[in-house]
């Protein structure tokens, strides 16, 4: 079962975040993802796949830093190892 979360780190809008915890859930996310989903994954290591669903008309430059950090922390917390660089 794919997990989903909402990020309300930013007062103006709520973002939906999807996460797969194993390769089967990750494959489901890839299969059912939308073109406007942004994918997060730890580079070169085993980790969860995290997808951030953008709002209509929004692009990657519009994502608040706090929401990006929420996604990065989910990926890090659900990886074999990894580091978040600010």
mmCIF file with all atom_site columns, C-alpha atoms in Angstrom:
data_model
loop_
_atom_site.group_PDB
_atom_site.id
_atom_site.type_symbol
_atom_site.label_atom_id
_atom_site.label_alt_id
_atom_site.label_comp_id
_atom_site.label_asym_id
_atom_site.label_entity_id
_atom_site.label_seq_id
_atom_site.pdbx_PDB_ins_code
_atom_site.Cartn_x
_atom_site.Cartn_y
_atom_site.Cartn_z
_atom_site.occupancy
_atom_site.B_iso_or_equiv
_atom_site.pdbx_formal_charge
_atom_site.auth_seq_id
_atom_site.auth_comp_id
_atom_site.auth_asym_id
_atom_site.auth_atom_id
_atom_site.pdbx_PDB_model_num
ATOM 1  C CA . UNK A 1 1  ? 0.000  0.000  0.000   1.00 0.00 ? 1  UNK A CA 1
ATOM 2  C CA . UNK A 1 2  ? 1.442  3.339  -1.062  1.00 0.00 ? 2  UNK A CA 1
ATOM 3  C CA . UNK A 1 3  ? 1.516  5.928  1.718   1.00 0.00 ? 3  UNK A CA 1
ATOM 4  C CA . UNK A 1 4  ? 0.408  9.494  1.235   1.00 0.00 ? 4  UNK A CA 1
ATOM 5  C CA . UNK A 1 5  ? 0.948  12.573 3.330   1.00 0.00 ? 5  UNK A CA 1
ATOM 6  C CA . UNK A 1 6  ? 0.043  16.207 3.194   1.00 0.00 ? 6  UNK A CA 1
ATOM 7  C CA . UNK A 1 7  ? 2.552  18.945 3.793   1.00 0.00 ? 7  UNK A CA 1
ATOM 8  C CA . UNK A 1 8  ? 1.173  22.089 5.307   1.00 0.00 ? 8  UNK A CA 1
ATOM 9  C CA . UNK A 1 9  ? 4.575  23.578 6.095   1.00 0.00 ? 9  UNK A CA 1
ATOM 10 C CA . UNK A 1 10 ? 3.511  26.590 4.093   1.00 0.00 ? 10 UNK A CA 1
ATOM 11 C CA . UNK A 1 11 ? 0.324  28.296 5.220   1.00 0.00 ? 11 UNK A CA 1
ATOM 12 C CA . UNK A 1 12 ? -0.883 29.182 1.725   1.00 0.00 ? 12 UNK A CA 1
ATOM 13 C CA . UNK A 1 13 ? -1.408 25.679 0.307   1.00 0.00 ? 13 UNK A CA 1
ATOM 14 C CA . UNK A 1 14 ? -1.380 22.019 1.139   1.00 0.00 ? 14 UNK A CA 1
ATOM 15 C CA . UNK A 1 15 ? 0.752  19.662 -0.960  1.00 0.00 ? 15 UNK A CA 1
ATOM 16 C CA . UNK A 1 16 ? 0.097  15.942 -1.400  1.00 0.00 ? 16 UNK A CA 1
ATOM 17 C CA . UNK A 1 17 ? 3.118  13.647 -1.085  1.00 0.00 ? 17 UNK A CA 1
ATOM 18 C CA . UNK A 1 18 ? 3.136  9.946  -2.038  1.00 0.00 ? 18 UNK A CA 1
ATOM 19 C CA . UNK A 1 19 ? 5.738  7.442  -0.833  1.00 0.00 ? 19 UNK A CA 1
ATOM 20 C CA . UNK A 1 20 ? 6.513  3.832  -1.672  1.00 0.00 ? 20 UNK A CA 1
ATOM 21 C CA . UNK A 1 21 ? 8.458  1.897  0.976   1.00 0.00 ? 21 UNK A CA 1
ATOM 22 C CA . UNK A 1 22 ? 9.573  -1.071 -1.136  1.00 0.00 ? 22 UNK A CA 1
ATOM 23 C CA . UNK A 1 23 ? 10.236 -1.893 -4.783  1.00 0.00 ? 23 UNK A CA 1
ATOM 24 C CA . UNK A 1 24 ? 6.644  -3.025 -5.365  1.00 0.00 ? 24 UNK A CA 1
ATOM 25 C CA . UNK A 1 25 ? 5.146  0.188  -4.022  1.00 0.00 ? 25 UNK A CA 1
ATOM 26 C CA . UNK A 1 26 ? 7.770  2.201  -5.903  1.00 0.00 ? 26 UNK A CA 1
ATOM 27 C CA . UNK A 1 27 ? 6.734  0.420  -9.118  1.00 0.00 ? 27 UNK A CA 1
ATOM 28 C CA . UNK A 1 28 ? 3.083  1.299  -8.416  1.00 0.00 ? 28 UNK A CA 1
ATOM 29 C CA . UNK A 1 29 ? 4.049  4.940  -8.030  1.00 0.00 ? 29 UNK A CA 1
ATOM 30 C CA . UNK A 1 30 ? 5.952  4.903  -11.323 1.00 0.00 ? 30 UNK A CA 1
ATOM 31 C CA . UNK A 1 31 ? 3.038  3.174  -13.058 1.00 0.00 ? 31 UNK A CA 1
ATOM 32 C CA . UNK A 1 32 ? 0.342  5.521  -11.727 1.00 0.00 ? 32 UNK A CA 1
ATOM 33 C CA . UNK A 1 33 ? 2.288  8.778  -11.453 1.00 0.00 ? 33 UNK A CA 1
ATOM 34 C CA . UNK A 1 34 ? 1.068  11.957 -13.082 1.00 0.00 ? 34 UNK A CA 1
ATOM 35 C CA . UNK A 1 35 ? 3.193  14.126 -15.408 1.00 0.00 ? 35 UNK A CA 1
ATOM 36 C CA . UNK A 1 36 ? 3.138  16.929 -12.831 1.00 0.00 ? 36 UNK A CA 1
ATOM 37 C CA . UNK A 1 37 ? 4.557  14.726 -10.046 1.00 0.00 ? 37 UNK A CA 1
ATOM 38 C CA . UNK A 1 38 ? 8.096  15.542 -8.902  1.00 0.00 ? 38 UNK A CA 1
ATOM 39 C CA . UNK A 1 39 ? 10.177 12.468 -7.944  1.00 0.00 ? 39 UNK A CA 1
ATOM 40 C CA . UNK A 1 40 ? 12.594 12.333 -4.982  1.00 0.00 ? 40 UNK A CA 1
ATOM 41 C CA . UNK A 1 41 ? 15.069 9.500  -4.364  1.00 0.00 ? 41 UNK A CA 1
ATOM 42 C CA . UNK A 1 42 ? 18.479 9.124  -2.687  1.00 0.00 ? 42 UNK A CA 1
ATOM 43 C CA . UNK A 1 43 ? 21.121 9.019  -5.430  1.00 0.00 ? 43 UNK A CA 1
ATOM 44 C CA . UNK A 1 44 ? 22.928 5.672  -5.854  1.00 0.00 ? 44 UNK A CA 1
ATOM 45 C CA . UNK A 1 45 ? 21.353 4.103  -2.749  1.00 0.00 ? 45 UNK A CA 1
ATOM 46 C CA . UNK A 1 46 ? 18.266 2.094  -1.961  1.00 0.00 ? 46 UNK A CA 1
ATOM 47 C CA . UNK A 1 47 ? 15.522 4.381  -0.712  1.00 0.00 ? 47 UNK A CA 1
ATOM 48 C CA . UNK A 1 48 ? 11.833 5.100  -0.810  1.00 0.00 ? 48 UNK A CA 1
ATOM 49 C CA . UNK A 1 49 ? 10.397 6.840  -3.836  1.00 0.00 ? 49 UNK A CA 1
ATOM 50 C CA . UNK A 1 50 ? 8.669  10.077 -2.888  1.00 0.00 ? 50 UNK A CA 1
ATOM 51 C CA . UNK A 1 51 ? 6.436  11.957 -5.304  1.00 0.00 ? 51 UNK A CA 1
ATOM 52 C CA . UNK A 1 52 ? 5.222  15.499 -4.770  1.00 0.00 ? 52 UNK A CA 1
ATOM 53 C CA . UNK A 1 53 ? 2.056  16.386 -6.653  1.00 0.00 ? 53 UNK A CA 1
ATOM 54 C CA . UNK A 1 54 ? 2.244  19.924 -7.997  1.00 0.00 ? 54 UNK A CA 1
ATOM 55 C CA . UNK A 1 55 ? -0.783 22.189 -8.054  1.00 0.00 ? 55 UNK A CA 1
ATOM 56 C CA . UNK A 1 56 ? -2.336 22.984 -11.421 1.00 0.00 ? 56 UNK A CA 1
ATOM 57 C CA . UNK A 1 57 ? -0.217 25.490 -13.339 1.00 0.00 ? 57 UNK A CA 1
ATOM 58 C CA . UNK A 1 58 ? 2.683  25.185 -10.891 1.00 0.00 ? 58 UNK A CA 1
ATOM 59 C CA . UNK A 1 59 ? 6.256  24.283 -11.847 1.00 0.00 ? 59 UNK A CA 1
ATOM 60 C CA . UNK A 1 60 ? 9.262  23.059 -9.903  1.00 0.00 ? 60 UNK A CA 1
ATOM 61 C CA . UNK A 1 61 ? 10.528 26.585 -9.217  1.00 0.00 ? 61 UNK A CA 1
ATOM 62 C CA . UNK A 1 62 ? 7.281  27.393 -7.363  1.00 0.00 ? 62 UNK A CA 1
ATOM 63 C CA . UNK A 1 63 ? 7.702  24.697 -4.686  1.00 0.00 ? 63 UNK A CA 1
ATOM 64 C CA . UNK A 1 64 ? 8.387  26.261 -1.264  1.00 0.00 ? 64 UNK A CA 1
ATOM 65 C CA . UNK A 1 65 ? 11.679 25.268 0.374   1.00 0.00 ? 65 UNK A CA 1
ATOM 66 C CA . UNK A 1 66 ? 9.815  23.887 3.408   1.00 0.00 ? 66 UNK A CA 1
ATOM 67 C CA . UNK A 1 67 ? 7.886  21.430 1.207   1.00 0.00 ? 67 UNK A CA 1
ATOM 68 C CA . UNK A 1 68 ? 11.088 20.348 -0.559  1.00 0.00 ? 68 UNK A CA 1
ATOM 69 C CA . UNK A 1 69 ? 12.629 19.686 2.855   1.00 0.00 ? 69 UNK A CA 1
ATOM 70 C CA . UNK A 1 70 ? 9.605  17.590 3.905   1.00 0.00 ? 70 UNK A CA 1
ATOM 71 C CA . UNK A 1 71 ? 10.137 15.402 0.817   1.00 0.00 ? 71 UNK A CA 1
ATOM 72 C CA . UNK A 1 72 ? 13.896 15.174 1.375   1.00 0.00 ? 72 UNK A CA 1
ATOM 73 C CA . UNK A 1 73 ? 13.413 14.135 5.006   1.00 0.00 ? 73 UNK A CA 1
ATOM 74 C CA . UNK A 1 74 ? 10.932 11.409 4.010   1.00 0.00 ? 74 UNK A CA 1
ATOM 75 C CA . UNK A 1 75 ? 13.407 10.009 1.477   1.00 0.00 ? 75 UNK A CA 1
ATOM 76 C CA . UNK A 1 76 ? 16.297 10.144 3.942   1.00 0.00 ? 76 UNK A CA 1
ATOM 77 C CA . UNK A 1 77 ? 14.307 8.562  6.773   1.00 0.00 ? 77 UNK A CA 1
ATOM 78 C CA . UNK A 1 78 ? 13.317 5.709  4.461   1.00 0.00 ? 78 UNK A CA 1
ATOM 79 C CA . UNK A 1 79 ? 16.702 4.965  2.904   1.00 0.00 ? 79 UNK A CA 1
ATOM 80 C CA . UNK A 1 80 ? 19.502 2.556  3.761   1.00 0.00 ? 80 UNK A CA 1
ATOM 81 C CA . UNK A 1 81 ? 21.747 5.564  4.301   1.00 0.00 ? 81 UNK A CA 1
ATOM 82 C CA . UNK A 1 82 ? 21.933 9.051  2.929   1.00 0.00 ? 82 UNK A CA 1
ATOM 83 C CA . UNK A 1 83 ? 22.615 12.640 3.725   1.00 0.00 ? 83 UNK A CA 1
ATOM 84 C CA . UNK A 1 84 ? 20.672 15.797 3.069   1.00 0.00 ? 84 UNK A CA 1
ATOM 85 C CA . UNK A 1 85 ? 22.923 18.624 1.911   1.00 0.00 ? 85 UNK A CA 1
ATOM 86 C CA . UNK A 1 86 ? 21.612 22.155 2.364   1.00 0.00 ? 86 UNK A CA 1
#
